[in-house]
Amino acid sequence: MKTHQAFTETQRFGQWWIWLILAGINGLFIYAIIQQTILGHPFGDKPMSDTGLLLVFGVLLLITFLFICVRLQTYIDEDGVYVRFFPFRLTYKRYAWTEISKSYVKQYRPILKFGGWGFRYNLSFREKAYSVSGRDGLELELVTGKKVLIGTQKPEKLTKILISLGKTEKQNN
């Protein structure tokens, strides 16, 4: 990480439906807590205990906070590709150019190939993915035969940087 960075990108979960679902579930629990613990009206036909309701709401708040904190950070320079999926990975994972046999930007289908976004494995293809949204990614084919896909929202800029570094191959789909 001593050389000049050629490409830098930070991404967050941007799917509106994730935020809508989280807001709806949190809103429902806030309403339930007000109804049951403050107003004294049991919430539902088989109400949860007040303690259980508060504990589940606490877990939901932690999950919401986690989605707010998650970010995928990528940078590329003459030494290699660095990726960090914060807060699950606090330090950058480095893929040195000597470990990479091919690199190219491609479109992929995150739900079909990996079951969604996040830090994912596809054991059938010996591939792992770091992604938070979208369908574009940097595919790294390692000399070990494994593959790593890193999502990007800047496919054109990333392709230009790879070309300028002389580190890209024609896309293989």
Coordinates of C-alpha atoms in Angstrom, one line a residue:
M1 CA 0.0 0.0 0.0
K2 CA 3.0 2.3 -0.4
T3 CA 2.4 3.2 -4.1
H4 CA 0.1 5.7 -5.6
Q5 CA -3.5 4.6 -5.7
A6 CA -4.9 4.3 -9.2
F7 CA -8.5 3.5 -8.3
T8 CA -10.5 4.0 -5.1
E9 CA -14.1 3.2 -4.5
T10 CA -16.3 3.0 -1.4
Q11 CA -19.8 1.5 -1.7
R12 CA -22.7 1.0 0.7
F13 CA -26.0 -0.9 0.5
G14 CA -28.1 1.3 -1.8
Q15 CA -31.2 -0.9 -2.5
W16 CA -34.2 1.1 -1.5
W17 CA -36.2 -2.0 -0.7
I18 CA -33.7 -3.0 2.0
W19 CA -34.2 0.3 3.8
L20 CA -38.0 0.2 3.3
I21 CA -38.2 -3.3 4.9
L22 CA -35.9 -2.3 7.8
A23 CA -37.9 0.9 8.4
G24 CA -41.2 -1.0 8.2
I25 CA -40.1 -3.7 10.6
N26 CA -38.6 -1.2 13.1
G27 CA -41.7 0.9 12.8
L28 CA -44.0 -2.0 13.6
F29 CA -41.9 -2.9 16.7
I30 CA -41.9 0.7 17.9
Y31 CA -45.7 0.7 17.5
A32 CA -46.0 -2.7 19.3
I33 CA -43.7 -1.4 22.2
I34 CA -45.8 1.8 22.6
Q35 CA -49.1 -0.2 22.5
Q36 CA -48.0 -3.0 24.9
T37 CA -45.5 -1.5 27.3
I38 CA -46.6 2.2 27.5
L39 CA -50.4 2.0 26.9
G40 CA -50.8 -1.5 28.4
H41 CA -52.7 -3.0 25.4
P42 CA -51.4 -6.4 24.4
F43 CA -50.1 -6.4 20.8
G44 CA -51.6 -9.3 18.8
D45 CA -53.6 -12.4 19.6
K46 CA -50.7 -14.1 21.4
P47 CA -48.6 -11.2 22.6
M48 CA -44.9 -11.5 23.3
S49 CA -43.7 -10.6 26.8
D50 CA -42.5 -7.0 27.2
T51 CA -39.0 -8.2 27.8
G52 CA -39.1 -10.3 24.6
L53 CA -40.5 -7.5 22.6
L54 CA -37.7 -5.1 23.8
L55 CA -35.0 -7.8 23.2
V56 CA -36.2 -8.5 19.6
F57 CA -36.4 -4.7 18.9
G58 CA -32.8 -4.3 20.3
V59 CA -31.6 -7.0 17.8
L60 CA -33.4 -5.3 15.0
L61 CA -31.8 -2.0 15.9
L62 CA -28.4 -3.8 15.8
I63 CA -29.1 -5.3 12.4
T64 CA -30.2 -1.8 11.1
F65 CA -27.1 -0.2 12.5
L66 CA -25.0 -3.0 10.8
F67 CA -26.6 -2.2 7.4
I68 CA -25.8 1.5 8.0
C69 CA -22.1 0.7 8.9
V70 CA -21.4 -1.8 6.1
R71 CA -19.2 -0.6 3.3
L72 CA -17.2 -2.2 0.6
Q73 CA -13.9 -0.4 0.0
T74 CA -11.7 -1.2 -3.0
Y75 CA -8.5 0.3 -4.3
I76 CA -6.1 -0.8 -6.9
D77 CA -2.5 0.3 -7.6
E78 CA 0.7 -1.0 -9.1
D79 CA 1.0 -3.6 -6.3
G80 CA -2.4 -5.2 -6.6
V81 CA -6.0 -5.1 -5.7
Y82 CA -7.1 -4.4 -2.1
V83 CA -10.6 -5.0 -0.8
R84 CA -12.2 -4.6 2.7
F85 CA -15.8 -5.4 3.6
F86 CA -16.1 -3.3 6.8
P87 CA -17.0 -4.1 9.6
F88 CA -16.6 -7.8 8.9
R89 CA -13.1 -7.3 7.7
L90 CA -11.1 -4.6 9.5
T91 CA -8.0 -4.8 7.4
Y92 CA -7.6 -4.9 3.6
K93 CA -7.3 -8.2 1.8
R94 CA -4.5 -7.8 -0.8
Y95 CA -4.5 -9.7 -4.1
A96 CA -1.0 -9.1 -5.5
W97 CA -0.7 -8.9 -9.3
T98 CA 1.6 -12.0 -9.1
E99 CA -1.3 -14.0 -7.6
I100 CA -3.7 -12.9 -10.3
S101 CA -3.7 -14.7 -13.7
K102 CA -6.6 -12.6 -15.2
S103 CA -8.6 -9.5 -14.3
Y104 CA -11.5 -8.0 -16.1
V105 CA -14.7 -6.1 -15.5
K106 CA -17.9 -8.0 -16.2
Q107 CA -21.6 -8.0 -15.5
Y108 CA -23.0 -10.8 -13.3
R109 CA -26.2 -11.8 -11.6
P110 CA -25.7 -11.6 -7.9
I111 CA -28.9 -13.3 -6.8
L112 CA -28.6 -16.2 -9.3
K113 CA -24.8 -16.7 -8.9
F114 CA -24.3 -15.9 -5.2
G115 CA -27.8 -15.7 -3.6
G116 CA -27.6 -12.0 -3.2
W117 CA -25.2 -9.3 -2.1
G118 CA -22.7 -9.2 0.7
F119 CA -19.6 -11.4 1.3
R120 CA -20.6 -14.6 -0.5
Y121 CA -19.2 -17.9 -1.6
N122 CA -20.2 -20.0 -4.6
L123 CA -18.6 -23.4 -3.9
S124 CA -19.6 -24.8 -7.3
F125 CA -17.4 -22.3 -9.1
R126 CA -14.7 -21.9 -6.4
E127 CA -15.6 -18.2 -6.3
K128 CA -16.2 -15.6 -3.7
A129 CA -17.8 -12.2 -4.0
Y130 CA -17.7 -8.9 -2.3
S131 CA -20.7 -6.8 -3.4
V132 CA -23.3 -4.4 -2.0
S133 CA -25.4 -3.5 -5.0
G134 CA -25.5 -3.5 -8.8
R135 CA -24.5 -6.1 -11.4
D136 CA -21.0 -5.0 -12.4
G137 CA -17.8 -6.4 -10.9
L138 CA -14.1 -6.9 -11.2
E139 CA -13.4 -10.6 -11.7
L140 CA -10.0 -11.8 -10.5
E141 CA -8.9 -15.2 -11.7
L142 CA -6.2 -16.3 -9.3
V143 CA -3.2 -18.6 -10.3
T144 CA -4.7 -21.1 -7.8
G145 CA -7.8 -21.5 -10.0
K146 CA -10.0 -19.7 -7.5
K147 CA -12.0 -16.6 -8.5
V148 CA -12.8 -13.4 -6.6
L149 CA -15.5 -11.0 -7.8
I150 CA -15.5 -7.4 -6.4
G151 CA -18.6 -5.4 -7.1
T152 CA -18.2 -1.9 -8.6
Q153 CA -20.4 1.1 -9.4
K154 CA -17.7 2.5 -11.6
P155 CA -17.1 -0.2 -14.3
E156 CA -15.9 2.2 -17.0
K157 CA -13.4 4.0 -14.7
L158 CA -12.2 0.6 -13.4
T159 CA -11.7 -0.7 -16.9
K160 CA -9.7 2.4 -17.9
I161 CA -7.5 2.0 -14.8
L162 CA -6.9 -1.7 -15.5
I163 CA -5.9 -0.9 -19.1
S164 CA -3.6 1.9 -17.9
L165 CA -1.9 -0.6 -15.5
G166 CA -1.7 -3.2 -18.3
K167 CA -3.7 -5.6 -16.0
T168 CA -6.9 -6.5 -17.9
E169 CA -8.0 -9.4 -20.1
K170 CA -10.9 -9.6 -22.4
Q171 CA -14.1 -10.5 -20.6
N172 CA -14.8 -14.3 -20.4
N173 CA -18.5 -15.0 -19.7

